[in-house]
Coordinates of C-alpha atoms in Angstrom, one line a residue:
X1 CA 28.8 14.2 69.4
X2 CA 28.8 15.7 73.0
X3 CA 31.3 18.4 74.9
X4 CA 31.9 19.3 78.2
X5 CA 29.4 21.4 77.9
X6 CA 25.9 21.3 78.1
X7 CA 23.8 18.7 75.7
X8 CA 22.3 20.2 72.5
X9 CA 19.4 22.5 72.2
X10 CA 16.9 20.5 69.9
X11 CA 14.4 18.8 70.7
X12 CA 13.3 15.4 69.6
X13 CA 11.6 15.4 65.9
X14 CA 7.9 15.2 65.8
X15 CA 5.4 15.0 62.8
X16 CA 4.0 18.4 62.3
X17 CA 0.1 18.1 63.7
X18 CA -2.6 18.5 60.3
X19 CA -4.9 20.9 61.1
X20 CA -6.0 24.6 60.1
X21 CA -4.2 27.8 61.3
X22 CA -3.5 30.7 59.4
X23 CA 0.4 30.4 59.1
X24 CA 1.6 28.8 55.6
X25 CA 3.7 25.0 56.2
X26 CA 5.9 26.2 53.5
X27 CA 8.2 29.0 52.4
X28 CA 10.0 29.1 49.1
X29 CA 12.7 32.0 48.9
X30 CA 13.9 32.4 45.4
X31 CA 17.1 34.4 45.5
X32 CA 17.5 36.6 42.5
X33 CA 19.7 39.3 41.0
X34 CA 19.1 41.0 38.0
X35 CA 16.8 38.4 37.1
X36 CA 13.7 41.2 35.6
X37 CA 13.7 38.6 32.7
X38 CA 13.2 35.1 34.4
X39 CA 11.4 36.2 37.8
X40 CA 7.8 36.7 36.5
X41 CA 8.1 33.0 34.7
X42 CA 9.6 31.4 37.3
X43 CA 7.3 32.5 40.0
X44 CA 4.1 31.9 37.9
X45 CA 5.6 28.2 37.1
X46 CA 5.9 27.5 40.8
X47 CA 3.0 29.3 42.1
X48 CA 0.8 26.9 39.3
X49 CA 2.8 23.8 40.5
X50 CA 2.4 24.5 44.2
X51 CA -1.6 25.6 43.7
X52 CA -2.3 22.0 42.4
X53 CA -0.1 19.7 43.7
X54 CA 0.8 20.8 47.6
X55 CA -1.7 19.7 49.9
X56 CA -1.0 22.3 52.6
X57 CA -1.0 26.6 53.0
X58 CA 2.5 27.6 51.3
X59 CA 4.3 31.3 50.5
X60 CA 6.6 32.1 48.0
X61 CA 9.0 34.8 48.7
X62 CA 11.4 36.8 46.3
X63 CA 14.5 37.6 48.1
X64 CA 15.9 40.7 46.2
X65 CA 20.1 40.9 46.5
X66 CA 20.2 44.6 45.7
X67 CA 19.0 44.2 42.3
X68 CA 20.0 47.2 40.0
X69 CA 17.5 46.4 37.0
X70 CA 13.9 46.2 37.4
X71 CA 13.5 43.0 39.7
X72 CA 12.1 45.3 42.2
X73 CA 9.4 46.2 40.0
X74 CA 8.6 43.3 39.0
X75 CA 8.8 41.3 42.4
X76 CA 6.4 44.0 43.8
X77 CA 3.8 43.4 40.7
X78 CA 4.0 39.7 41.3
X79 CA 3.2 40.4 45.1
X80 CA 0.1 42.7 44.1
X81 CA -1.2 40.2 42.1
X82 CA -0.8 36.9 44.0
X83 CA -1.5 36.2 47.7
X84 CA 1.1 33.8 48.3
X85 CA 4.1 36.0 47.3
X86 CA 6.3 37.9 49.2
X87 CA 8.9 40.4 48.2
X88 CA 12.1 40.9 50.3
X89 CA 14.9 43.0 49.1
X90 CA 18.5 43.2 50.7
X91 CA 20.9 46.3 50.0
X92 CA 24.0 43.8 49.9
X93 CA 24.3 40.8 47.6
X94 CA 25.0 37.5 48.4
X95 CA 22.9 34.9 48.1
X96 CA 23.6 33.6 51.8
X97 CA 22.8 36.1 53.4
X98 CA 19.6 36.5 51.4
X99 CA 18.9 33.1 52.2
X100 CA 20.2 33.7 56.2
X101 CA 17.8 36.9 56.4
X102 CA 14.5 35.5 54.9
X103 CA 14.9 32.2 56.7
X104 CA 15.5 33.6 59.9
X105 CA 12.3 36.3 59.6
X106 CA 10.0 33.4 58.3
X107 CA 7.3 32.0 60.5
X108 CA 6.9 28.8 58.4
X109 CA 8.0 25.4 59.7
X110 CA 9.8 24.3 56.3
X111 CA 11.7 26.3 54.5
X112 CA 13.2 26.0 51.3
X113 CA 15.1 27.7 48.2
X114 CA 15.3 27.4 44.6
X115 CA 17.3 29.0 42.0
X116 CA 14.7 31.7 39.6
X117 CA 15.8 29.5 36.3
X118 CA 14.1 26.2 38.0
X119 CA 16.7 23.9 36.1
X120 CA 15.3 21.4 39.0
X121 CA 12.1 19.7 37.8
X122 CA 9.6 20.9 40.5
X123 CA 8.0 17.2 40.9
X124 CA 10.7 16.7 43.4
X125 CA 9.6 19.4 45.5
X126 CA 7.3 17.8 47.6
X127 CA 9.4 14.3 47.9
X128 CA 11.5 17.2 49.3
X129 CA 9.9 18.4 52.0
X130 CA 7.6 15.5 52.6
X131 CA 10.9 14.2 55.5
X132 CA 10.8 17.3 56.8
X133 CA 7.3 17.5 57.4
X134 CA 6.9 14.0 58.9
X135 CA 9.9 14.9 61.3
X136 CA 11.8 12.3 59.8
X137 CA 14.7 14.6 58.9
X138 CA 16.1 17.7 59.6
X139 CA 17.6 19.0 56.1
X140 CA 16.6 18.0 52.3
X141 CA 18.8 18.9 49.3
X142 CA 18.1 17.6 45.8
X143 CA 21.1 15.4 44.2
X144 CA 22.1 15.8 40.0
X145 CA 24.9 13.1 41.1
X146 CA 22.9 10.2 42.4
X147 CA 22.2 7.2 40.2
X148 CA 18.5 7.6 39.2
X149 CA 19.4 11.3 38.6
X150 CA 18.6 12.5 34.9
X151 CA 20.8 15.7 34.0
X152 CA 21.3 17.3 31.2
X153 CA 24.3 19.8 30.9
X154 CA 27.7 20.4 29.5
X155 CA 31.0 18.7 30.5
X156 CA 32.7 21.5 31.7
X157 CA 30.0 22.1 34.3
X158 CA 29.7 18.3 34.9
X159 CA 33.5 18.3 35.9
X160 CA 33.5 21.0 37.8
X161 CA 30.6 19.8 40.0
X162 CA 32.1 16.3 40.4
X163 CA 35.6 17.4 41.4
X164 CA 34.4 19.9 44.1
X165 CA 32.6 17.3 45.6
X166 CA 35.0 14.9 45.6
X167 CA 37.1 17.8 47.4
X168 CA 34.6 18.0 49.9
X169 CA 34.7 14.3 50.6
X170 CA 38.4 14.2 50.4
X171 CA 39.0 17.0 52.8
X172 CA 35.8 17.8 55.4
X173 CA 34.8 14.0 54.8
X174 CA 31.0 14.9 53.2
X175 CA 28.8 12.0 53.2
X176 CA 26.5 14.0 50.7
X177 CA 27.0 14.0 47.4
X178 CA 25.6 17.2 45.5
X179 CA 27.1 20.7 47.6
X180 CA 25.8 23.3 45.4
X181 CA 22.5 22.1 43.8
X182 CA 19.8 25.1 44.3
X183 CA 17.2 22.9 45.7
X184 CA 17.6 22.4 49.9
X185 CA 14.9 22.7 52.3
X186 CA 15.3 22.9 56.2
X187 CA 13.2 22.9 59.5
X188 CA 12.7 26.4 60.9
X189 CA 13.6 24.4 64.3
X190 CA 17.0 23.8 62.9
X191 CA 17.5 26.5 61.2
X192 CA 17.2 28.8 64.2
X193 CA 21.0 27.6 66.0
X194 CA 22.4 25.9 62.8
X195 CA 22.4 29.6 61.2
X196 CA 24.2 31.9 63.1
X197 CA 26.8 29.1 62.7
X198 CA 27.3 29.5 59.3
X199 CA 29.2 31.9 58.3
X200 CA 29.7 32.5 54.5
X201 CA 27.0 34.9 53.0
X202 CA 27.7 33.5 49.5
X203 CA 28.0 30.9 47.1
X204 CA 29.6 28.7 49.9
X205 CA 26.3 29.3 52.5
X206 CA 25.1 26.0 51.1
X207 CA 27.8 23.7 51.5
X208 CA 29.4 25.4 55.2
X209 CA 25.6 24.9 56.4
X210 CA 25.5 20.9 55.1
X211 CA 29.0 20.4 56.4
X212 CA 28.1 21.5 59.6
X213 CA 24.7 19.6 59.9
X214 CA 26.0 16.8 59.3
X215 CA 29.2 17.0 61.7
X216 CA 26.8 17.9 64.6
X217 CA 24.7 14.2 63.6
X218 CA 22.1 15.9 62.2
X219 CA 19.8 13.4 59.6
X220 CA 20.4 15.2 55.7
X221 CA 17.6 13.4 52.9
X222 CA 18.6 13.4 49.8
X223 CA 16.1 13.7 46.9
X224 CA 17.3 12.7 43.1
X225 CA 16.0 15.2 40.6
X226 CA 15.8 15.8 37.0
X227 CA 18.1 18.5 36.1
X228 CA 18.4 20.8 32.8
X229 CA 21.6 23.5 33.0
X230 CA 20.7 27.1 32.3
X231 CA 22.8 27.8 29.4
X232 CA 22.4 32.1 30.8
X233 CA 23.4 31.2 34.0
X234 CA 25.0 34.6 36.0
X235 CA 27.4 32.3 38.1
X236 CA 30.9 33.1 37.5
X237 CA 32.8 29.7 37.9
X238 CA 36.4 30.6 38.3
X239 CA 35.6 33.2 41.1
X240 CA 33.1 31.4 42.8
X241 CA 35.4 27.7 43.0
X242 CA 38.1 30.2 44.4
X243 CA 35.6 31.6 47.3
X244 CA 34.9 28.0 47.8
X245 CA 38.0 26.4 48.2
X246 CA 38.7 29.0 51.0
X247 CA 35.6 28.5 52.6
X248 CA 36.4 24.7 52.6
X249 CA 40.0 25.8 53.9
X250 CA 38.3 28.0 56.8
X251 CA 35.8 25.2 57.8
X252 CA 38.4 22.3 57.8
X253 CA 40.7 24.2 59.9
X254 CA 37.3 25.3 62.3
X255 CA 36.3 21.6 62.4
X256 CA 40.3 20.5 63.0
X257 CA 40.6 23.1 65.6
X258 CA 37.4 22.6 67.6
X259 CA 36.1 25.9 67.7
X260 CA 32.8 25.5 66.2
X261 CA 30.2 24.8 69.2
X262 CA 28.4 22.1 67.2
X263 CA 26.9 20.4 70.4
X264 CA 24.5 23.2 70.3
X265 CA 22.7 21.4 67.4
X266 CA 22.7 18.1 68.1
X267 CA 19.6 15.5 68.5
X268 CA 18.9 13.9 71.8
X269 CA 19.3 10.1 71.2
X270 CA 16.0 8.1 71.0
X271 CA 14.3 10.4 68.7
X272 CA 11.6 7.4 68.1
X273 CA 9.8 7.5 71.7
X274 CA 10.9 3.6 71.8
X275 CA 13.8 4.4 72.1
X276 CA 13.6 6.3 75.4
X277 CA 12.4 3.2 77.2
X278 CA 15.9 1.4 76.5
X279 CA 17.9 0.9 79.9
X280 CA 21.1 -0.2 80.3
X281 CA 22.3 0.5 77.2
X282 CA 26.2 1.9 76.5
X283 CA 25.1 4.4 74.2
X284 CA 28.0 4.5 71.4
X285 CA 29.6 1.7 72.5
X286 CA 30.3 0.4 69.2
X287 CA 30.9 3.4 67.5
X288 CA 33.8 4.0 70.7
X289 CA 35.2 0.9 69.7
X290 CA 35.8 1.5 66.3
X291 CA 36.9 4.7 66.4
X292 CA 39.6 3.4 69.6
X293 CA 41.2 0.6 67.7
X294 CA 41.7 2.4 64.5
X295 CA 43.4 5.3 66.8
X296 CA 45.3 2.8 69.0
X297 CA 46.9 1.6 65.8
X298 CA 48.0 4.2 64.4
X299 CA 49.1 5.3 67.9
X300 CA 51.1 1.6 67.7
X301 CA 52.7 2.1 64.4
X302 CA 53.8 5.8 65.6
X303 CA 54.9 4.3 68.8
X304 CA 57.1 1.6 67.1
X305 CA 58.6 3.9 64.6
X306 CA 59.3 6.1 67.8
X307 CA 61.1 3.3 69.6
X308 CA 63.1 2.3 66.2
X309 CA 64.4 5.9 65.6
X310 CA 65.0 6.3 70.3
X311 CA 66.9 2.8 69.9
X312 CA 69.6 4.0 67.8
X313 CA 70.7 6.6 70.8
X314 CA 70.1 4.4 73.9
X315 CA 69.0 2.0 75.7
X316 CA 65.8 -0.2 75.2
X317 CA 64.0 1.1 78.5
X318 CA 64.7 4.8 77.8
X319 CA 63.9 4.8 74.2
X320 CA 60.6 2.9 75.2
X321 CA 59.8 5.2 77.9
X322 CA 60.5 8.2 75.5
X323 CA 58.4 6.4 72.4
X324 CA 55.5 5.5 74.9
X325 CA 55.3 8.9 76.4
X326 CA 55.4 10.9 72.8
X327 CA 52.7 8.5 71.5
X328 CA 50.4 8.5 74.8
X329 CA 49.8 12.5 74.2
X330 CA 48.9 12.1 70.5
X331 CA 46.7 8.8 71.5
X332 CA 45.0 10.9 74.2
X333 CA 44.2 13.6 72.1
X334 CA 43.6 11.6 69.0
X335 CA 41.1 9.9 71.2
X336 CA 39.3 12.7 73.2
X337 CA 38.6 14.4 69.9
X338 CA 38.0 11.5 67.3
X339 CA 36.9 8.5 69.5
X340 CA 34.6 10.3 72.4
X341 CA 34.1 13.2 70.6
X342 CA 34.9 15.9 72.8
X343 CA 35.5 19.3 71.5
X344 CA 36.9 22.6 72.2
X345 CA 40.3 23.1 74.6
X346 CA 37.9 23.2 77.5
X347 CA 39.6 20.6 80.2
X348 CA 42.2 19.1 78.2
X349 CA 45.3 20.0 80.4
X350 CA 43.0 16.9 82.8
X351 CA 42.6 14.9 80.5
X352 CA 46.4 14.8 79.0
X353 CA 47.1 14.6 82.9
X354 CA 44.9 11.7 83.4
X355 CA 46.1 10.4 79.8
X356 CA 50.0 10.0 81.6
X357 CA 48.3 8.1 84.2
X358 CA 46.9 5.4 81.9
X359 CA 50.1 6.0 80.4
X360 CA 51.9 4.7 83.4
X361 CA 50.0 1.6 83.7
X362 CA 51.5 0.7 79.9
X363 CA 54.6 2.1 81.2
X364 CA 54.9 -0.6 83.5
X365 CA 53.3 -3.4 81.3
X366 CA 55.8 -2.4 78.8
X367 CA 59.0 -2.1 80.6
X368 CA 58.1 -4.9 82.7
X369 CA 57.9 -7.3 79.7
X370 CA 61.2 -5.8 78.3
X371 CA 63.0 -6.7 82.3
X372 CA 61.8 -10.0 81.5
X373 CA 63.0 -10.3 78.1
X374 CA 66.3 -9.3 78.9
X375 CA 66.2 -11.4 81.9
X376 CA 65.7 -14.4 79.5
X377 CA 68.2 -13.6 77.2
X378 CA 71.2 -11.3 77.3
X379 CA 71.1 -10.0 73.7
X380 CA 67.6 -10.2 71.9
X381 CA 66.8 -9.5 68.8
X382 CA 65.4 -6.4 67.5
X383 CA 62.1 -8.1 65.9
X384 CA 62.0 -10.2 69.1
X385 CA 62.0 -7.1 71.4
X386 CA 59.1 -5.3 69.0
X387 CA 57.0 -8.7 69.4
X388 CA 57.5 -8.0 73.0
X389 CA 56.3 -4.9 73.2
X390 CA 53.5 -5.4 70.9
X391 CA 51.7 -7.9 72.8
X392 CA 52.0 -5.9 76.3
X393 CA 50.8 -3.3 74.4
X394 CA 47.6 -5.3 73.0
X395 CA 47.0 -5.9 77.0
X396 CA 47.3 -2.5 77.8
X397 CA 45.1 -1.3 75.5
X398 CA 42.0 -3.4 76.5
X399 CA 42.8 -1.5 79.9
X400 CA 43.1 2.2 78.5
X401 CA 39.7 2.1 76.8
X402 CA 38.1 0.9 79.8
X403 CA 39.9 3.9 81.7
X404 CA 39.5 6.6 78.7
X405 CA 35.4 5.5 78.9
X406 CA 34.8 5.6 82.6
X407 CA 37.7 7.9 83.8
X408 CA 39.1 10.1 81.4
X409 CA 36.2 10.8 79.3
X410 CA 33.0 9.6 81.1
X411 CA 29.5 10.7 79.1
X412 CA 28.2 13.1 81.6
X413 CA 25.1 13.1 80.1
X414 CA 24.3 9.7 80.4
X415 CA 25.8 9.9 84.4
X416 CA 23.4 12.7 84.7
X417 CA 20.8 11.0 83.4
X418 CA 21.1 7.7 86.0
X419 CA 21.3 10.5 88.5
X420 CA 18.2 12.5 88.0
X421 CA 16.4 9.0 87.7
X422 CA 14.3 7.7 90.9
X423 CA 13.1 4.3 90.1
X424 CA 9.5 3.8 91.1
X425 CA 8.7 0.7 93.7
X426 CA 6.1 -0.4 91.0
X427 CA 7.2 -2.4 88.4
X428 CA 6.2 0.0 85.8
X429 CA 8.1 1.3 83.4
X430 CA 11.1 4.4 84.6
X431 CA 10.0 7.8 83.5
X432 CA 12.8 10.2 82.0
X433 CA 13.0 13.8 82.1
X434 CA 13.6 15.0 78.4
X435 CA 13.5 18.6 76.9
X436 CA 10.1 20.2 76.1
X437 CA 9.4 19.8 72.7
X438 CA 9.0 22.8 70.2
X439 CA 5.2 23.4 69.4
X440 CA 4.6 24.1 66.2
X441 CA 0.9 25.3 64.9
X442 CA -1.2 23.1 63.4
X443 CA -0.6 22.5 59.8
X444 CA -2.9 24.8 57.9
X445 CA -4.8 23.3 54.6
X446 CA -4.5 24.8 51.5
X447 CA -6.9 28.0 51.6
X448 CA -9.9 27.4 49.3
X449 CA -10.4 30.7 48.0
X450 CA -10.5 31.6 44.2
X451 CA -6.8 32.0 43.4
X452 CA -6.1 35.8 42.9
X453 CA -8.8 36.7 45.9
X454 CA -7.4 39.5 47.6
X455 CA -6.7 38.5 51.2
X456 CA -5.2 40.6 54.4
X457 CA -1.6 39.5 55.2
X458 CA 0.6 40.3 57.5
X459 CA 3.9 41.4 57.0
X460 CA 7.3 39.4 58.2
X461 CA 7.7 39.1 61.9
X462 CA 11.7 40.7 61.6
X463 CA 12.0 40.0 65.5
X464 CA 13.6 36.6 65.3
X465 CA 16.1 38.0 62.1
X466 CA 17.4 40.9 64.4
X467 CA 18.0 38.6 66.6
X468 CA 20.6 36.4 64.6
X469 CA 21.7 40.0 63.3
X470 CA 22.4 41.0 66.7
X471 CA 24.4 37.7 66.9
X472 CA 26.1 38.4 63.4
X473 CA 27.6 41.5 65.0
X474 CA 28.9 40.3 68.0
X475 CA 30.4 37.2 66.7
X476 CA 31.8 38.0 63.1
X477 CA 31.1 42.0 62.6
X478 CA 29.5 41.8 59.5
X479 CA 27.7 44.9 58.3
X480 CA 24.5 45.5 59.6
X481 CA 21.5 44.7 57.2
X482 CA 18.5 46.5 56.8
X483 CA 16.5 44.7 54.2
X484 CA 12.7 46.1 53.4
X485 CA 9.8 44.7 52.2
X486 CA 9.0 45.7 48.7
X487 CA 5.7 47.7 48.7
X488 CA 3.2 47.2 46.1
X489 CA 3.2 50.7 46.1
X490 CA 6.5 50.5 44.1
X491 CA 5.6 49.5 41.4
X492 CA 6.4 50.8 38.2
X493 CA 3.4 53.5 37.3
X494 CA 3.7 52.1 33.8
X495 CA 2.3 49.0 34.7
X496 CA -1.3 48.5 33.9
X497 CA -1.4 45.7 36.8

């Protein structure tokens, strides 16, 4: 997908070098509200799995939504007691924006969630975030709807989760096929300018960010999983499908409209360094093509249909000049946004101009076939005139997509790329001048101390958050968040931990 604008900001995907270094690989935020029951359980369960299974430094953070029970309490006895945990609480709910605020504080390469009643069998976590690791993908999200998939819950839930997705496929055409399970994982790369695009702080946080990944190209794995439903589950159903279907309302009409800068997060092509060495290649060539023909005929049955209804009212020339003219501005604009994927209103008064100029050229092609019809014969037939103006039409449109690719909507990137490019008189191979690549700290090892060793950590690094807050302000005014480590000092005096 490209703009007028500039290209995207990230870089290439790289493997994450093994090595030691003091930050953890791996964050797990557990979102939670009102969950003094479940937390302590939960965190223990995940804190074993992780100690003996995950090969690499990892932190577990509680991300408190205002909590007015004693989840505070109990977060800040877990984090006295383990090293690995974190507690974070927010005073606003939402679990978006608990998810938005500890992701975009955190220091750790991955970064994942899970919901506190771990429904999700936890083998799947590091199948998970294995991709991510490798640089293979950008996002993860665990599926209850793929085949292998073992799930176990009621029908009404099992409806309910099967009819929202086929929504989502209906309307924002999803690829992926489980929205809401509470079991994602994300590069921190990614989730630095795919975040402050996202702009539900709820429920719908999940799906808006997915939808959006995988718009701007970005490569989603999807991880079956072994699912068992939490028969105490807090979610209300009927308000939180009603929040959804408007968040799928606001992001269809965002995508439709062109306002979301998704170029930002795309990925350079030729990820594999392979790739880079290709010359002379049309770079979505094929994909043009497909997306041009299906356009052109839908442009040629709107065309005709245009003609048929002009006809009744006049002659042949003005109701084909009148059809062609109607149909070149939808084909133009059909094609600038669907077929070379250009976005925004930024330069699309030139290219509707330039449009009526290709528009011409099937203007004449057109009218000069009907001159010649009507030259032949005084009094043609309808069906005869259409077959007319179908095939000058086919011949026309071999020469608009050669004008709409090289003319109309030329890749700048690629013509930028040919120009930067100074060929070397050796016959070695071209060298090409791609964005620095994000360095990443060595991937630390699992620490080898006895499990509950008391260890000096640092606190979260809130610089790169109040930076996306900062953002948050300008662009949508939400309310300012001030969330605040919880302090083992906080703890309930009660407790004999």
């Amino acid at each position: 997908m490209r703009t007028d604008s500039s290209p995207g900001t990230l870089p290439a995907r790289e493997h994450l070098p093994a090595g030691d270094a003091g930050t953890p690989v791996l964050d797990v935020v557990i979102p939670v509200y009102n969950e003094e029951k479940d937390l302590q359980p939960c965190v223990l369960r995940l804190h074993d799995h992780l100690k003996r299974t995950f090969p690499y430094a990892f932190r577990i953070t509680i991300a408190d939504n205002a909590s007015t029970d004693t989840t505070p309490l109990v977060s800040a006895g877990l984090e006295a007691e383990i090293p690995e945990v974190r507690a974070f609480r927010l005073d606003q709910k939402g679990r978006g924006r608990a998810l938005r605020t500890v992701w975009s504080a955190s220091d750790a390469p991955i970064l994942a969630y899970m919901d506190v009643d771990l429904s999700t069998d936890l083998n799947a976590l590091l199948p998970l975030v294995a991709p991510l690791i490798s640089g293979h993908s950008d996002l993860a999200i665990g599926s209850r709807l793929a085949r292998s998939s073992r799930v176990v819950r009621g029908p009404k839930r099992e409806f309910i989760s099967r009819a929202y997705n086929l929504i989502l496929r209906g309307s924002l055409q999803a690829r992926f096929s489980d929205a809401q399970c509470g079991f994602k994982a994300i590069r921190r790369d990614v989730a630095q300018v795919l975040l402050p695009l996202v702009e539900d702080t709820g429920w719908f946080f999940d799906t808006e960010m997915l939808v959006l990944a995988e718009r701007a190209g970005l490569r989603i794995h999807e991880v079956p999983v072994d699912w068992v439903d939490d028969p105490d589950s807090t979610v209300h159903i009927v308000k939180t499908a009603t929040e959804d279907l408007k968040g799928v309302w606001r992001v269809g009409k965002a995508l439709a409209t062109g306002s979301l800068p998704l170029d930002r997060i795309t990925r350079p092509f030729g990820d594999d360094p392979r790739d880079r060495d290709i010359q002379d290649v049309p770079k979505g060539l094929a994909r043009q093509l497909v997306g041009f023909c299906v356009v052109g005929g839908l442009s040629t049955l709107f065309y005709l249909l245009l003609y048929t209804v002009f006809r009744q009212f006049g002659g042949s020339q003005i109701a084909n000049a009148l059809a062609l003219l109607v149909s070149a501005v939808a084909n133009t604009a059909a094609n600038r946004r669907l077929t070379f994927g250009v976005r925004g209103r930024g330069g699309a008064v030139r290219h509707q101009a330039q449009g009526l100029v290709v528009f011409g050229i099937g203007l004449a092609l057109t009218s000069g076939s009907l001159a010649a019809l009507n030259a032949a014969t005084s009094d043609p037939a309808h069906s005869t005139e259409l077959a007319v103006l179908i095939a000058a039409n086919l011949a026309a449109t071999v020469l608009r997509f050669l004008l709409f690719r090289a003319w109309v909507f030329p890749d700048k990137r690629e013509s930028t790329v040919l120009a930067a490019h100074t060929p070397s008189p050796a016959p070695s191979a071209p060298t090409y001048t791609t964005q620095p690549l994000q360095q990443y700290p060595p991937l630390p090892q699992r620490p080898t101390a006895p499990r509950y060793a008391t260890a000096p950590r640092s606190p979260y690094d809130t610089t790169p958050f109040r930076a996306v807050e900062a953002a948050d302000r300008t662009t949508r005014g939400d309310a300012t968040l001030h969330p605040q480590p919880v302090r083992p000092t906080d703890t309930d005096p009660r407790d004999s931990r």
